[in-house]
Amino acid sequence: MPDQNFLNDNQHLDIFKDLIDQSSDAIFIVHPDSGQVLYANEQACNNLQYSRAELTSLHLWDYAGNVTTPEEFGNFRDQMKTIGQRRFETYQRTRSGKKIPVEINVRMIHCQDEDYLVSSVRDIRRRKAYETNLINERNKLEGVISTIEDGITLVSPDFTVLYQNSSHRAKQGDQVGRPCYLAYHGLETVCEGCLVAKTLKDGKSHKRQVEALNAEGRLYFEVISCPIRDAGGKITSVVEAVRDVTRQRLAEEALRESVRLRTDFISIAAHELRTPLAVVIGYAELLEAAEGSEEFTPEEKKEFVKEILAKSSALNKIIDELLDLSRIERGQKLTIEVSSVNMLELLRKIWRSYINLFPKYRFDVSIAEDMEPTFTIDAARFTQALENILNNAIKYSKPGSFIHLSAEGAPDGLKLTVRDEGIGMTEDEVERIFEPFYRARPDDPTVRGLGLGMNLVKHIIEAHRGQIKVESIPLEGTTVTLVLPRSPLIPST
């Protein structure tokens, strides 16, 4: 076994000894057979809190974290004889038992016919603390980013996906390590107009809006790219944030549509009011001019009065609808004044009036005779709702076509159906049928109205605690189904 003070016996190594004693890394020389420390420099003594004499009386397993028993040392030594050199991280135990993290670079060195294990040990406590702080900060940042609904991805200069937040992964799947153009667009090359490419080229942030289609319809996204630079200002990656602005866009479009509908409504309402008013004024002027003269027969004058009354009634109806709409838009519920009504008689009265008023249409009427006739409803409001439905059926159907009417009993109530053979509606039009001011086929000059009818119908039926359903097929017709309870009132308890 070599003398533990072998370096002191070689005066020509004094310079070497001074150098290693001044090293900021701990240096150990260990005997490969016994595992005893033959030499430790001053830094090694400082790190482990031993004097040199104390440290050179220890074995490697007395302080090393990677080798804790003589058997483990034997295995470690055999590995070193084979590979010659290793670099790894572990820990060492100080005199007080404290564990300090270290990075070890160990070699098997042959000198003067002997083998020695020479280790350079670097105290990495500061580095580990710095890494821990970085990990903590990264975890905080990831925690914040994970709460963001925007999809965020980090892309390298070669367009490889480096990172995705949870929102982006949920929508796009885990694509880390793949080219972004392949992962998100299925392309073999960079997408045309790619914001990442623009940012890499000019070092600036860029923004654009894109559209996409899925099973639910059209989606709108706002995409922003921003460069990430190192300390020298070089772009190391690009952050791309994708924000779903579909709701915002749809809300903006709905607002614009609402403004347009209201503008159209004012124009249409003025026209709808002016037309019957012109008739009223015209006939009134004729009657005034004919006062005391024989220009018109009594029958003609009676017809003028009849026309004035009819148009005045039409004006009154328009005004009532406008007042109802005003109440609804102020958040007030549509009031109903209920009474006991014979529903069979009321329905027959309405059918007969329409059969007489519209002889060019064929009415197919079916009323179940065994239906319980007595209902508690607001007869005027119910008539208003049913007339609006019938008027629409006639308005959107050609003369000569059928208007099918049926009424039958429902559980504690009535099921009423109006079906026409008119132009029908698309799914989008059906979805909007109850919106105030909305008119199907607004560009058709033959179709008149304020676009209030079905909105009022819905509120009237709901005020009676009933239900309304509209089904339609373009070019085949529309079916409106009402289900009305026998009484809308809540029984007292």
PDB file of N, CA, C and O in Angstrom, residues 26 130 224 232 287 293 350 420 429:
ATOM      1  N   ALA A  26     -12.865  20.812  -5.116  1.00  0.00           N
ATOM      2  CA  ALA A  26     -12.255  19.860  -4.187  1.00  0.00           C
ATOM      3  C   ALA A  26     -11.582  18.746  -4.991  1.00  0.00           C
ATOM      4  O   ALA A  26     -12.149  18.237  -5.966  1.00  0.00           O
ATOM      5  N   TYR A 130     -30.098  28.046  -7.818  1.00  0.00           N
ATOM      6  CA  TYR A 130     -30.510  28.825  -8.985  1.00  0.00           C
ATOM      7  C   TYR A 130     -31.482  28.016  -9.842  1.00  0.00           C
ATOM      8  O   TYR A 130     -32.508  28.539 -10.300  1.00  0.00           O
ATOM      9  N   ILE A 224     -51.519  36.369 -32.587  1.00  0.00           N
ATOM     10  CA  ILE A 224     -50.462  37.342 -32.311  1.00  0.00           C
ATOM     11  C   ILE A 224     -49.143  36.593 -32.169  1.00  0.00           C
ATOM     12  O   ILE A 224     -49.073  35.570 -31.486  1.00  0.00           O
ATOM     13  N   GLY A 232     -28.101  38.518 -25.844  1.00  0.00           N
ATOM     14  CA  GLY A 232     -27.441  39.218 -26.934  1.00  0.00           C
ATOM     15  C   GLY A 232     -28.394  39.799 -27.959  1.00  0.00           C
ATOM     16  O   GLY A 232     -27.949  40.392 -28.950  1.00  0.00           O
ATOM     17  N   LEU A 287    -115.645  61.829 -48.771  1.00  0.00           N
ATOM     18  CA  LEU A 287    -116.918  62.025 -48.081  1.00  0.00           C
ATOM     19  C   LEU A 287    -117.159  63.493 -47.776  1.00  0.00           C
ATOM     20  O   LEU A 287    -118.304  63.997 -47.886  1.00  0.00           O
ATOM     21  N   SER A 293    -123.969  66.689 -51.755  1.00  0.00           N
ATOM     22  CA  SER A 293    -124.063  66.478 -53.210  1.00  0.00           C
ATOM     23  C   SER A 293    -124.528  65.061 -53.485  1.00  0.00           C
ATOM     24  O   SER A 293    -124.598  64.221 -52.608  1.00  0.00           O
ATOM     25  N   ILE A 350    -112.896  32.029 -35.611  1.00  0.00           N
ATOM     26  CA  ILE A 350    -111.683  32.485 -36.315  1.00  0.00           C
ATOM     27  C   ILE A 350    -111.571  31.804 -37.666  1.00  0.00           C
ATOM     28  O   ILE A 350    -111.278  32.442 -38.685  1.00  0.00           O
ATOM     29  N   ASP A 420     -98.911  25.278 -43.562  1.00  0.00           N
ATOM     30  CA  ASP A 420     -99.140  25.827 -44.901  1.00  0.00           C
ATOM     31  C   ASP A 420     -98.288  25.086 -45.932  1.00  0.00           C
ATOM     32  O   ASP A 420     -97.459  24.241 -45.578  1.00  0.00           O
ATOM     33  N   GLU A 429     -83.380  30.681 -40.714  1.00  0.00           N
ATOM     34  CA  GLU A 429     -84.565  31.541 -40.619  1.00  0.00           C
ATOM     35  C   GLU A 429     -85.493  31.074 -39.506  1.00  0.00           C
ATOM     36  O   GLU A 429     -86.078  31.899 -38.784  1.00  0.00           O
TER      37      GLU A 429
END
